[in-house]
Every structure is written in structure tokens, then in C-alpha cells.
Amino acid sequence: MRAAARAAAVGIVGAACAVAAANTPALAAGSQPGAQPDREPLPLERLFDNRAVSDDARPGGADFDGAGNSLSAQDLTAAGWTPGRELAFDGARLHWPRSAAGKPDNVRAAGQAVRLGGRGEALTFLVAGTTKGAPGGDATGTGTVRYRDGSRSTYRLAAPDWRSGLLTTKAVGLPHLNTGSGRKAATTRLYTVSVPVAPGRDIESVVLPQDPGPERDLHVFSLALRGGSRGWTGTWAASTSGYAAVGPWTDRTLRLVVHSSAGGPATRIRLENTFAPRPVRIGRATVALQGKGAATAGAPRALAFGGQAGTVIPAGAQAFSDPLGFRVPEGTNLLVSIHLPGKVTAVPVHSYTSQVSYLTGDGSGDRTGERGAGAYTGTLETWPLLTGVDVADGPGSVVTLGDSITDGERSTPGANGRWPDLLARRLQAQHALPRFGILNHGISGNRVVTDRYPGDGTSTIMSGVSAQHRLERDVLAQTSARTVIVFEGVNDIRSGTKAGQVIAGLKAIAARAHERGMRVIAATIAPCGGFYDCTPDAEAQRTAINRHILEDGGTYDAVFDFDAAIRDPQQPDRMLPAYDGGDHLHPNDAGMKAFSDTIDLRKLL
């Protein structure tokens, strides 16, 4: 069914609609056998029956977990999570409850019906699980989405524990635990979790999962429908790879150089405060075409955020700028300038850019509107805060999920010669197929199975969380993402991870992407013989993973054989010298072109 739907949609701008329809969650008409009678849907706030937040002066004023423990209101305020505050995560606009400390602020899931209307591509929940009196495992359950046409779909929701859940997937981490006897130093967490809905159907209400058990609760603080990014195409993107200490910077302006793939008549940017424990204040931001270095070609155009010149992004959250009538040409360098008016000691970054960007000195103030380069006396080799640039119109985006090879290491710096850049040029040079935007979500050192960045606090390790743990943010929630090309695994096998674990991870990624209606393409792992830790065992694991990719039927919609594109026929564990970037692991510009040339553009549809 999936293949037939896609075949019928080839060459059509709205091809993804047919893909999504073939991956719709299971639907049923009317009541299901054994189901409880329908409940009258109510706004979520009217269902609140639990108090999660207490004032530090009155730590016994709330009981989140049934044992007298709670979150600190002061910690939440310090993170920018103030009562009623909008919190944007993965394209969904959630709201922190308006309740004061010590008042009901969440509902324990027990089959309640929540009033929620509209159409979208996913539901996002702000949740946490609790186990009475101690850290525990996930609180899980199955809920139902009711549609106005009488149909329904089910979803499975897993809420990680507020005291022991993974730090790498948290929405926010807080430094204290309030108890009946006072405040204690202990990391508490809250999570956002997204689940699919049937595309194109009007939602009437959402039924929460049943109570997960007598000692465990699944708490819901907020939920929102992610409406999708119709009308926008992603033209550039980068993943947050870690949270880095800087400066400190005081009242500086960043001028970041990024390269478009697709073009369009209007634009917007995405800023993300991922992994951060504190809010970040944006004073002003502009966009311009690059002239020479930090100089612009033409006057920078001011961006706005909700009609304001700047914004404050709470810990862990994101912010999109308002649409701006600024034409972005395809395949062009842009300068995105961001004024940080306060003191900044750490920022979320993409660590490896193969590109020089710029910043001003301390106390230099807002220089976002300047055309000249004179104020930009410093350079940057990271992309702080900026994770996306979108253009209006266009057919949607292709995401490349990978590691340092996709990130462009050993390609010529500043030349935009990464294989995703070359793929974008191929697409823009033809007119027979949709000219998708290409979003590069490679992170140097990244792995499929294990996290490198620990997920909390500043770190010198900038290799990101695992491909599985960043999938929602870096693939599923990306602007109009239609297709994902997964090219990862070499860092796993170099660190001793076995083929079976990597294969299981790749299958899980494919299953989750298919569930959201995306097309999934796997690329074989390129040879790395001659690199210091590409041992015979690593080669055996690589061979087994590639065999799975090439021979497994049904897991992937297409396969690109990057291994065959650059390997030496005489030494299959090594790449051809003509493609070797010099370390036997990373291809050079010619190797990047070999990858791009291997891609059959028709298989992106």
C-alpha cells in the first residue's frame, strides 16, 4: 500500500500527503469492544488533580509522587518556565500551567477525555512519570484520539520518570527536589513526548491513557497539536551537538554564515535553547546575503518574534521568527546576525561547521543592522543557537541524518562541499523532480546507539545524543520533512558496539519515521580501514550492518550503497586513495561527490 501511494505521487509537490496516508495510525469507527463509555471532553486545566510544584518556603505544599516530593517553583522560574508561559518544542506550542505553586497543575492519566481540536501531524505532551517514594521506570499507557468523522486512532505514551529518566531526552532539568522536610540537591526532569495522529482528519478530543498502576502515575501538564509546517520548506539546518561554555560573552552580536539549499520568496529562522538550564535573551536578529567575510551584500533585514524585535527562549525550548518578505536564493551564503544583550556563559552549539562565522567584542552592543564587517573582530567555528532557516513555498525537505562524514569533516572548509550540499546542487539543477531543500543533521562523532553528550550541563564532548534520542527534534519535527537518509554507524562499531545493536537502532529509526509518514532511505557504512581503531572486529561489524541494509526487505524504502561508491576493490575494507581525506576515515571532496553522485534522485520521492 505504501509503495502504491508513493508511486502515484511521484513528481507532485504534495507527494508526502500520500505517504502519510499510508502510515496512518490504526483507525476504528465508533466504539471498540470492551471500551469504556465515552466521557465528555473537558479542557485539560479542568482535569488537573495533582500538585507538582511547591514554593521553596513551603516545600510540603505539593505532593507530586504520592510521597510528599515536588518540583521547585523557584527552579522553574529560573529556567523561564513561569506560570502560563508558552513553551515551543519540536514545532508544538505548549503552555506551562497558569497555576500558582501549591495549586493543581497536572492530571494523572486515567482515561480522561481532553478537549482538543484541529488538524496536524502529531500530538505533543508535556509529561513526567512518578513512582511513589522513589525513582522508577517509565509510566506508559495507550490512549485514543477521536476524530470528528467518528473514527479513532490509538497511541502509546511513555512518560520517563521525573527523577531517573534519561537526561539526554529531557525537556528541562531542574537542580532540586522539594521534600516535606526541605529542599535537596537532586536533578528533576520534565519531558515532551510526541505521538502520531491521522493526517488530514479533524480531531475532536484526546483520551488519555488509563492509570498505569497503584504505585506509578503518568502526569500530563500540557498537550498541543503540532500543526505541521505547510507553506514552508527547510533550506538549512544544523543539530545541537552539545552545551558549550563560552567567554563569558557580554552584550555581543553573533554573525553566523549558513548556506541555503532551496530558495524562496520569504524566510524565517529557528533558534533553540536545547540542553540549557536557563533562558537566553535575544535582543535583535537580522538576515542578509553575505558579501565578503562578515560584510553583507545589501542592508540586513530585521527579523521579529511575535511582532517584537527580540525574545526570551526558556530553558530547553525553541523560537521561530515571524515570516519576513526576504527572498533567499538557492545555493547562497546568508548572514544571520543575533544580538545577545546580556551576559552569556554557555550556549547550545553545533560544534563542527567547516565554516568561519563572526562575533563582536564584549560591550559592543547591537550590531545586527550593520552592513560592514568592522565590528566583527572575532571568529567562530560553531553555530550557537541557530538550528534552522526556512523559505516560503517549495516542495518540502530531505533530512540527512549522520555523523562527521555528513557534517563535512575533511571537505574543503568554506566551500560547501559536504555531500548534502552537493545533493542540493543536483536537485536545484534539474526540473523533472521536486527541488527539495536539504537539511544536514550530521554531528561529528555521533552514534546510532549510545549518547556522547551526557544531556545535562556544559561539556567538552560535542558529539550529541544518539541518533535515536535526537530523532524527534532533528528529523521528525523538521520543517516539511518528507524523506530521511540515514548514514550512521561507523562511530558505533569503532567504539565496540555490535552489529546487532546498530541494526536494531536503524530498524527503530525506520519504524518511527514510517509511523510519521516519512520515506526512509539507508546508506551503507563507508570503509575505514587504516584508521587507528577500525579493527578487524569493527570491519566484521560494518560488513554485517551493510549486509542487513542491502538485503533486508521492507525496513527501508530505498538503499544508497555509499560503501561501494568509494571502496578500493583491491582492499574492500579501505576507501580508494583518490577519495581519502588523509585519515582513512573521512572522504575528501572527491569522495563527497562520489556519495552525491550515487544517489538516484527519483528514490527521494
PDB file of N, CA and C in Angstrom, residues 448-520:
ATOM      1  N   VAL A 448      24.576   5.826  16.532  1.00  0.00           N
ATOM      2  CA  VAL A 448      23.191   5.375  16.441  1.00  0.00           C
ATOM      3  C   VAL A 448      22.670   4.951  17.807  1.00  0.00           C
ATOM      4  N   VAL A 449      23.506   4.236  18.565  1.00  0.00           N
ATOM      5  CA  VAL A 449      23.040   3.528  19.760  1.00  0.00           C
ATOM      6  C   VAL A 449      23.294   4.288  21.050  1.00  0.00           C
ATOM      7  N   THR A 450      24.469   4.861  21.222  1.00  0.00           N
ATOM      8  CA  THR A 450      24.830   5.449  22.515  1.00  0.00           C
ATOM      9  C   THR A 450      24.989   6.956  22.421  1.00  0.00           C
ATOM     10  N   ASP A 451      24.693   7.628  23.542  1.00  0.00           N
ATOM     11  CA  ASP A 451      24.849   9.075  23.638  1.00  0.00           C
ATOM     12  C   ASP A 451      26.312   9.408  23.896  1.00  0.00           C
ATOM     13  N   ARG A 452      26.777  10.498  23.292  1.00  0.00           N
ATOM     14  CA  ARG A 452      28.101  11.027  23.613  1.00  0.00           C
ATOM     15  C   ARG A 452      27.972  12.203  24.566  1.00  0.00           C
ATOM     16  N   TYR A 453      27.211  13.232  24.204  1.00  0.00           N
ATOM     17  CA  TYR A 453      26.937  14.314  25.140  1.00  0.00           C
ATOM     18  C   TYR A 453      26.028  13.769  26.245  1.00  0.00           C
ATOM     19  N   PRO A 454      26.349  14.040  27.524  1.00  0.00           N
ATOM     20  CA  PRO A 454      25.570  13.432  28.615  1.00  0.00           C
ATOM     21  C   PRO A 454      24.169  13.974  28.776  1.00  0.00           C
ATOM     22  N   GLY A 455      23.844  15.110  28.126  1.00  0.00           N
ATOM     23  CA  GLY A 455      22.478  15.600  28.160  1.00  0.00           C
ATOM     24  C   GLY A 455      22.194  16.638  29.212  1.00  0.00           C
ATOM     25  N   ASP A 456      23.186  16.982  30.057  1.00  0.00           N
ATOM     26  CA  ASP A 456      22.947  17.957  31.105  1.00  0.00           C
ATOM     27  C   ASP A 456      24.250  18.672  31.433  1.00  0.00           C
ATOM     28  N   GLY A 457      24.195  19.993  31.527  1.00  0.00           N
ATOM     29  CA  GLY A 457      25.364  20.775  31.894  1.00  0.00           C
ATOM     30  C   GLY A 457      26.307  21.004  30.728  1.00  0.00           C
ATOM     31  N   THR A 458      27.323  21.850  30.974  1.00  0.00           N
ATOM     32  CA  THR A 458      28.327  22.089  29.945  1.00  0.00           C
ATOM     33  C   THR A 458      29.235  20.882  29.821  1.00  0.00           C
ATOM     34  N   SER A 459      29.762  20.689  28.624  1.00  0.00           N
ATOM     35  CA  SER A 459      30.587  19.525  28.362  1.00  0.00           C
ATOM     36  C   SER A 459      31.580  19.853  27.268  1.00  0.00           C
ATOM     37  N   THR A 460      32.739  19.219  27.328  1.00  0.00           N
ATOM     38  CA  THR A 460      33.700  19.338  26.228  1.00  0.00           C
ATOM     39  C   THR A 460      33.413  18.310  25.142  1.00  0.00           C
ATOM     40  N   ILE A 461      32.538  17.368  25.424  1.00  0.00           N
ATOM     41  CA  ILE A 461      32.138  16.370  24.421  1.00  0.00           C
ATOM     42  C   ILE A 461      30.991  16.956  23.623  1.00  0.00           C
ATOM     43  N   MET A 462      31.211  17.124  22.316  1.00  0.00           N
ATOM     44  CA  MET A 462      30.240  17.802  21.457  1.00  0.00           C
ATOM     45  C   MET A 462      29.763  16.883  20.336  1.00  0.00           C
ATOM     46  N   SER A 463      29.556  15.607  20.668  1.00  0.00           N
ATOM     47  CA  SER A 463      29.149  14.639  19.646  1.00  0.00           C
ATOM     48  C   SER A 463      27.677  14.298  19.711  1.00  0.00           C
ATOM     49  N   GLY A 464      26.929  15.027  20.522  1.00  0.00           N
ATOM     50  CA  GLY A 464      25.485  14.887  20.507  1.00  0.00           C
ATOM     51  C   GLY A 464      24.963  13.672  21.234  1.00  0.00           C
ATOM     52  N   VAL A 465      23.648  13.636  21.352  1.00  0.00           N
ATOM     53  CA  VAL A 465      22.982  12.438  21.844  1.00  0.00           C
ATOM     54  C   VAL A 465      22.753  11.515  20.653  1.00  0.00           C
ATOM     55  N   SER A 466      22.425  10.268  20.922  1.00  0.00           N
ATOM     56  CA  SER A 466      22.343   9.265  19.860  1.00  0.00           C
ATOM     57  C   SER A 466      21.314   9.653  18.793  1.00  0.00           C
ATOM     58  N   ALA A 467      21.476   9.052  17.620  1.00  0.00           N
ATOM     59  CA  ALA A 467      20.529   9.305  16.534  1.00  0.00           C
ATOM     60  C   ALA A 467      19.110   8.945  16.957  1.00  0.00           C
ATOM     61  N   GLN A 468      18.959   7.912  17.778  1.00  0.00           N
ATOM     62  CA  GLN A 468      17.624   7.541  18.238  1.00  0.00           C
ATOM     63  C   GLN A 468      17.046   8.596  19.177  1.00  0.00           C
ATOM     64  N   HIS A 469      17.880   9.149  20.049  1.00  0.00           N
ATOM     65  CA  HIS A 469      17.380  10.111  21.028  1.00  0.00           C
ATOM     66  C   HIS A 469      17.158  11.499  20.443  1.00  0.00           C
ATOM     67  N   ARG A 470      17.779  11.802  19.326  1.00  0.00           N
ATOM     68  CA  ARG A 470      17.563  13.112  18.698  1.00  0.00           C
ATOM     69  C   ARG A 470      16.629  13.023  17.492  1.00  0.00           C
ATOM     70  N   LEU A 471      16.044  11.875  17.268  1.00  0.00           N
ATOM     71  CA  LEU A 471      15.237  11.677  16.063  1.00  0.00           C
ATOM     72  C   LEU A 471      14.045  12.625  16.003  1.00  0.00           C
ATOM     73  N   GLU A 472      13.343  12.800  17.115  1.00  0.00           N
ATOM     74  CA  GLU A 472      12.164  13.675  17.100  1.00  0.00           C
ATOM     75  C   GLU A 472      12.566  15.098  16.719  1.00  0.00           C
ATOM     76  N   ARG A 473      13.573  15.630  17.399  1.00  0.00           N
ATOM     77  CA  ARG A 473      13.978  17.017  17.180  1.00  0.00           C
ATOM     78  C   ARG A 473      14.622  17.220  15.823  1.00  0.00           C
ATOM     79  N   ASP A 474      15.512  16.309  15.421  1.00  0.00           N
ATOM     80  CA  ASP A 474      16.353  16.539  14.253  1.00  0.00           C
ATOM     81  C   ASP A 474      15.811  15.951  12.957  1.00  0.00           C
ATOM     82  N   VAL A 475      14.761  15.140  13.037  1.00  0.00           N
ATOM     83  CA  VAL A 475      14.184  14.564  11.820  1.00  0.00           C
ATOM     84  C   VAL A 475      12.669  14.770  11.779  1.00  0.00           C
ATOM     85  N   LEU A 476      11.957  14.172  12.722  1.00  0.00           N
ATOM     86  CA  LEU A 476      10.501  14.129  12.629  1.00  0.00           C
ATOM     87  C   LEU A 476       9.860  15.502  12.727  1.00  0.00           C
ATOM     88  N   ALA A 477      10.475  16.402  13.486  1.00  0.00           N
ATOM     89  CA  ALA A 477       9.904  17.739  13.644  1.00  0.00           C
ATOM     90  C   ALA A 477      10.511  18.766  12.699  1.00  0.00           C
ATOM     91  N   GLN A 478      11.355  18.355  11.791  1.00  0.00           N
ATOM     92  CA  GLN A 478      11.976  19.309  10.875  1.00  0.00           C
ATOM     93  C   GLN A 478      10.959  19.835   9.854  1.00  0.00           C
ATOM     94  N   THR A 479      11.211  21.031   9.379  1.00  0.00           N
ATOM     95  CA  THR A 479      10.250  21.729   8.529  1.00  0.00           C
ATOM     96  C   THR A 479       9.935  20.946   7.254  1.00  0.00           C
ATOM     97  N   SER A 480       8.672  20.537   7.118  1.00  0.00           N
ATOM     98  CA  SER A 480       8.166  19.832   5.925  1.00  0.00           C
ATOM     99  C   SER A 480       9.071  18.673   5.507  1.00  0.00           C
ATOM    100  N   ALA A 481       9.570  17.938   6.495  1.00  0.00           N
ATOM    101  CA  ALA A 481      10.452  16.805   6.184  1.00  0.00           C
ATOM    102  C   ALA A 481       9.659  15.690   5.518  1.00  0.00           C
ATOM    103  N   ARG A 482      10.100  15.271   4.346  1.00  0.00           N
ATOM    104  CA  ARG A 482       9.421  14.224   3.572  1.00  0.00           C
ATOM    105  C   ARG A 482      10.182  12.900   3.618  1.00  0.00           C
ATOM    106  N   THR A 483      11.518  13.005   3.583  1.00  0.00           N
ATOM    107  CA  THR A 483      12.388  11.831   3.438  1.00  0.00           C
ATOM    108  C   THR A 483      13.575  12.000   4.357  1.00  0.00           C
ATOM    109  N   VAL A 484      14.055  10.891   4.925  1.00  0.00           N
ATOM    110  CA  VAL A 484      15.282  10.917   5.712  1.00  0.00           C
ATOM    111  C   VAL A 484      16.259   9.905   5.130  1.00  0.00           C
ATOM    112  N   ILE A 485      17.512  10.338   4.964  1.00  0.00           N
ATOM    113  CA  ILE A 485      18.600   9.451   4.559  1.00  0.00           C
ATOM    114  C   ILE A 485      19.450   9.206   5.801  1.00  0.00           C
ATOM    115  N   VAL A 486      19.518   7.964   6.245  1.00  0.00           N
ATOM    116  CA  VAL A 486      20.263   7.604   7.454  1.00  0.00           C
ATOM    117  C   VAL A 486      21.614   7.030   7.043  1.00  0.00           C
ATOM    118  N   PHE A 487      22.689   7.710   7.460  1.00  0.00           N
ATOM    119  CA  PHE A 487      24.050   7.296   7.109  1.00  0.00           C
ATOM    120  C   PHE A 487      24.895   7.385   8.381  1.00  0.00           C
ATOM    121  N   GLU A 488      24.747   6.384   9.231  1.00  0.00           N
ATOM    122  CA  GLU A 488      25.432   6.362  10.520  1.00  0.00           C
ATOM    123  C   GLU A 488      25.829   4.936  10.869  1.00  0.00           C
ATOM    124  N   GLY A 489      26.716   4.835  11.847  1.00  0.00           N
ATOM    125  CA  GLY A 489      27.094   3.528  12.383  1.00  0.00           C
ATOM    126  C   GLY A 489      28.582   3.323  12.526  1.00  0.00           C
ATOM    127  N   VAL A 490      29.405   4.090  11.787  1.00  0.00           N
ATOM    128  CA  VAL A 490      30.845   3.846  11.849  1.00  0.00           C
ATOM    129  C   VAL A 490      31.404   4.173  13.233  1.00  0.00           C
ATOM    130  N   ASN A 491      30.861   5.182  13.897  1.00  0.00           N
ATOM    131  CA  ASN A 491      31.346   5.504  15.245  1.00  0.00           C
ATOM    132  C   ASN A 491      30.912   4.472  16.266  1.00  0.00           C
ATOM    133  N   ASP A 492      29.775   3.827  16.034  1.00  0.00           N
ATOM    134  CA  ASP A 492      29.336   2.748  16.920  1.00  0.00           C
ATOM    135  C   ASP A 492      30.299   1.571  16.856  1.00  0.00           C
ATOM    136  N   ILE A 493      30.608   1.135  15.645  1.00  0.00           N
ATOM    137  CA  ILE A 493      31.450  -0.059  15.528  1.00  0.00           C
ATOM    138  C   ILE A 493      32.882   0.228  15.965  1.00  0.00           C
ATOM    139  N   ARG A 494      33.328   1.463  15.819  1.00  0.00           N
ATOM    140  CA  ARG A 494      34.671   1.826  16.276  1.00  0.00           C
ATOM    141  C   ARG A 494      34.759   1.808  17.796  1.00  0.00           C
ATOM    142  N   SER A 495      33.625   1.999  18.469  1.00  0.00           N
ATOM    143  CA  SER A 495      33.622   2.007  19.931  1.00  0.00           C
ATOM    144  C   SER A 495      33.274   0.656  20.527  1.00  0.00           C
ATOM    145  N   GLY A 496      33.098  -0.363  19.691  1.00  0.00           N
ATOM    146  CA  GLY A 496      32.850  -1.709  20.188  1.00  0.00           C
ATOM    147  C   GLY A 496      31.404  -2.150  20.167  1.00  0.00           C
ATOM    148  N   THR A 497      30.496  -1.305  19.697  1.00  0.00           N
ATOM    149  CA  THR A 497      29.090  -1.694  19.605  1.00  0.00           C
ATOM    150  C   THR A 497      28.927  -2.756  18.522  1.00  0.00           C
ATOM    151  N   LYS A 498      28.159  -3.783  18.818  1.00  0.00           N
ATOM    152  CA  LYS A 498      27.995  -4.891  17.889  1.00  0.00           C
ATOM    153  C   LYS A 498      26.946  -4.584  16.816  1.00  0.00           C
ATOM    154  N   ALA A 499      27.075  -5.307  15.719  1.00  0.00           N
ATOM    155  CA  ALA A 499      26.199  -5.073  14.566  1.00  0.00           C
ATOM    156  C   ALA A 499      24.735  -5.210  14.930  1.00  0.00           C
ATOM    157  N   GLY A 500      24.399  -6.194  15.754  1.00  0.00           N
ATOM    158  CA  GLY A 500      23.002  -6.411  16.111  1.00  0.00           C
ATOM    159  C   GLY A 500      22.378  -5.217  16.788  1.00  0.00           C
ATOM    160  N   GLN A 501      23.162  -4.531  17.635  1.00  0.00           N
ATOM    161  CA  GLN A 501      22.645  -3.342  18.324  1.00  0.00           C
ATOM    162  C   GLN A 501      22.425  -2.192  17.340  1.00  0.00           C
ATOM    163  N   VAL A 502      23.360  -2.017  16.417  1.00  0.00           N
ATOM    164  CA  VAL A 502      23.216  -0.948  15.429  1.00  0.00           C
ATOM    165  C   VAL A 502      22.025  -1.232  14.515  1.00  0.00           C
ATOM    166  N   ILE A 503      21.897  -2.466  14.082  1.00  0.00           N
ATOM    167  CA  ILE A 503      20.777  -2.844  13.212  1.00  0.00           C
ATOM    168  C   ILE A 503      19.446  -2.601  13.921  1.00  0.00           C
ATOM    169  N   ALA A 504      19.370  -2.975  15.198  1.00  0.00           N
ATOM    170  CA  ALA A 504      18.143  -2.733  15.962  1.00  0.00           C
ATOM    171  C   ALA A 504      17.840  -1.243  16.030  1.00  0.00           C
ATOM    172  N   GLY A 505      18.883  -0.417  16.209  1.00  0.00           N
ATOM    173  CA  GLY A 505      18.696   1.027  16.240  1.00  0.00           C
ATOM    174  C   GLY A 505      18.218   1.568  14.915  1.00  0.00           C
ATOM    175  N   LEU A 506      18.808   1.086  13.812  1.00  0.00           N
ATOM    176  CA  LEU A 506      18.385   1.536  12.487  1.00  0.00           C
ATOM    177  C   LEU A 506      16.933   1.140  12.206  1.00  0.00           C
ATOM    178  N   LYS A 507      16.566  -0.068  12.623  1.00  0.00           N
ATOM    179  CA  LYS A 507      15.181  -0.508  12.428  1.00  0.00           C
ATOM    180  C   LYS A 507      14.213   0.342  13.238  1.00  0.00           C
ATOM    181  N   ALA A 508      14.609   0.706  14.460  1.00  0.00           N
ATOM    182  CA  ALA A 508      13.746   1.533  15.298  1.00  0.00           C
ATOM    183  C   ALA A 508      13.561   2.917  14.687  1.00  0.00           C
ATOM    184  N   ILE A 509      14.639   3.475  14.151  1.00  0.00           N
ATOM    185  CA  ILE A 509      14.546   4.778  13.485  1.00  0.00           C
ATOM    186  C   ILE A 509      13.597   4.690  12.292  1.00  0.00           C
ATOM    187  N   ALA A 510      13.746   3.653  11.492  1.00  0.00           N
ATOM    188  CA  ALA A 510      12.887   3.487  10.314  1.00  0.00           C
ATOM    189  C   ALA A 510      11.423   3.338  10.713  1.00  0.00           C
ATOM    190  N   ALA A 511      11.172   2.554  11.758  1.00  0.00           N
ATOM    191  CA  ALA A 511       9.788   2.331  12.184  1.00  0.00           C
ATOM    192  C   ALA A 511       9.144   3.626  12.660  1.00  0.00           C
ATOM    193  N   ARG A 512       9.871   4.408  13.451  1.00  0.00           N
ATOM    194  CA  ARG A 512       9.308   5.663  13.953  1.00  0.00           C
ATOM    195  C   ARG A 512       9.086   6.668  12.827  1.00  0.00           C
ATOM    196  N   ALA A 513      10.006   6.724  11.879  1.00  0.00           N
ATOM    197  CA  ALA A 513       9.835   7.649  10.756  1.00  0.00           C
ATOM    198  C   ALA A 513       8.671   7.227   9.865  1.00  0.00           C
ATOM    199  N   HIS A 514       8.535   5.930   9.616  1.00  0.00           N
ATOM    200  CA  HIS A 514       7.399   5.450   8.826  1.00  0.00           C
ATOM    201  C   HIS A 514       6.074   5.744   9.527  1.00  0.00           C
ATOM    202  N   GLU A 515       6.077   5.629  10.847  1.00  0.00           N
ATOM    203  CA  GLU A 515       4.866   5.907  11.604  1.00  0.00           C
ATOM    204  C   GLU A 515       4.398   7.343  11.395  1.00  0.00           C
ATOM    205  N   ARG A 516       5.350   8.237  11.117  1.00  0.00           N
ATOM    206  CA  ARG A 516       5.011   9.637  10.868  1.00  0.00           C
ATOM    207  C   ARG A 516       4.840   9.943   9.388  1.00  0.00           C
ATOM    208  N   GLY A 517       4.847   8.919   8.528  1.00  0.00           N
ATOM    209  CA  GLY A 517       4.600   9.135   7.114  1.00  0.00           C
ATOM    210  C   GLY A 517       5.811   9.524   6.306  1.00  0.00           C
ATOM    211  N   MET A 518       7.014   9.342   6.856  1.00  0.00           N
ATOM    212  CA  MET A 518       8.227   9.711   6.126  1.00  0.00           C
ATOM    213  C   MET A 518       8.770   8.546   5.322  1.00  0.00           C
ATOM    214  N   ARG A 519       9.445   8.877   4.256  1.00  0.00           N
ATOM    215  CA  ARG A 519      10.176   7.901   3.464  1.00  0.00           C
ATOM    216  C   ARG A 519      11.559   7.739   4.100  1.00  0.00           C
ATOM    217  N   VAL A 520      12.026   6.487   4.216  1.00  0.00           N
ATOM    218  CA  VAL A 520      13.273   6.199   4.907  1.00  0.00           C
ATOM    219  C   VAL A 520      14.243   5.521   3.955  1.00  0.00           C
TER     220      VAL A 520
END
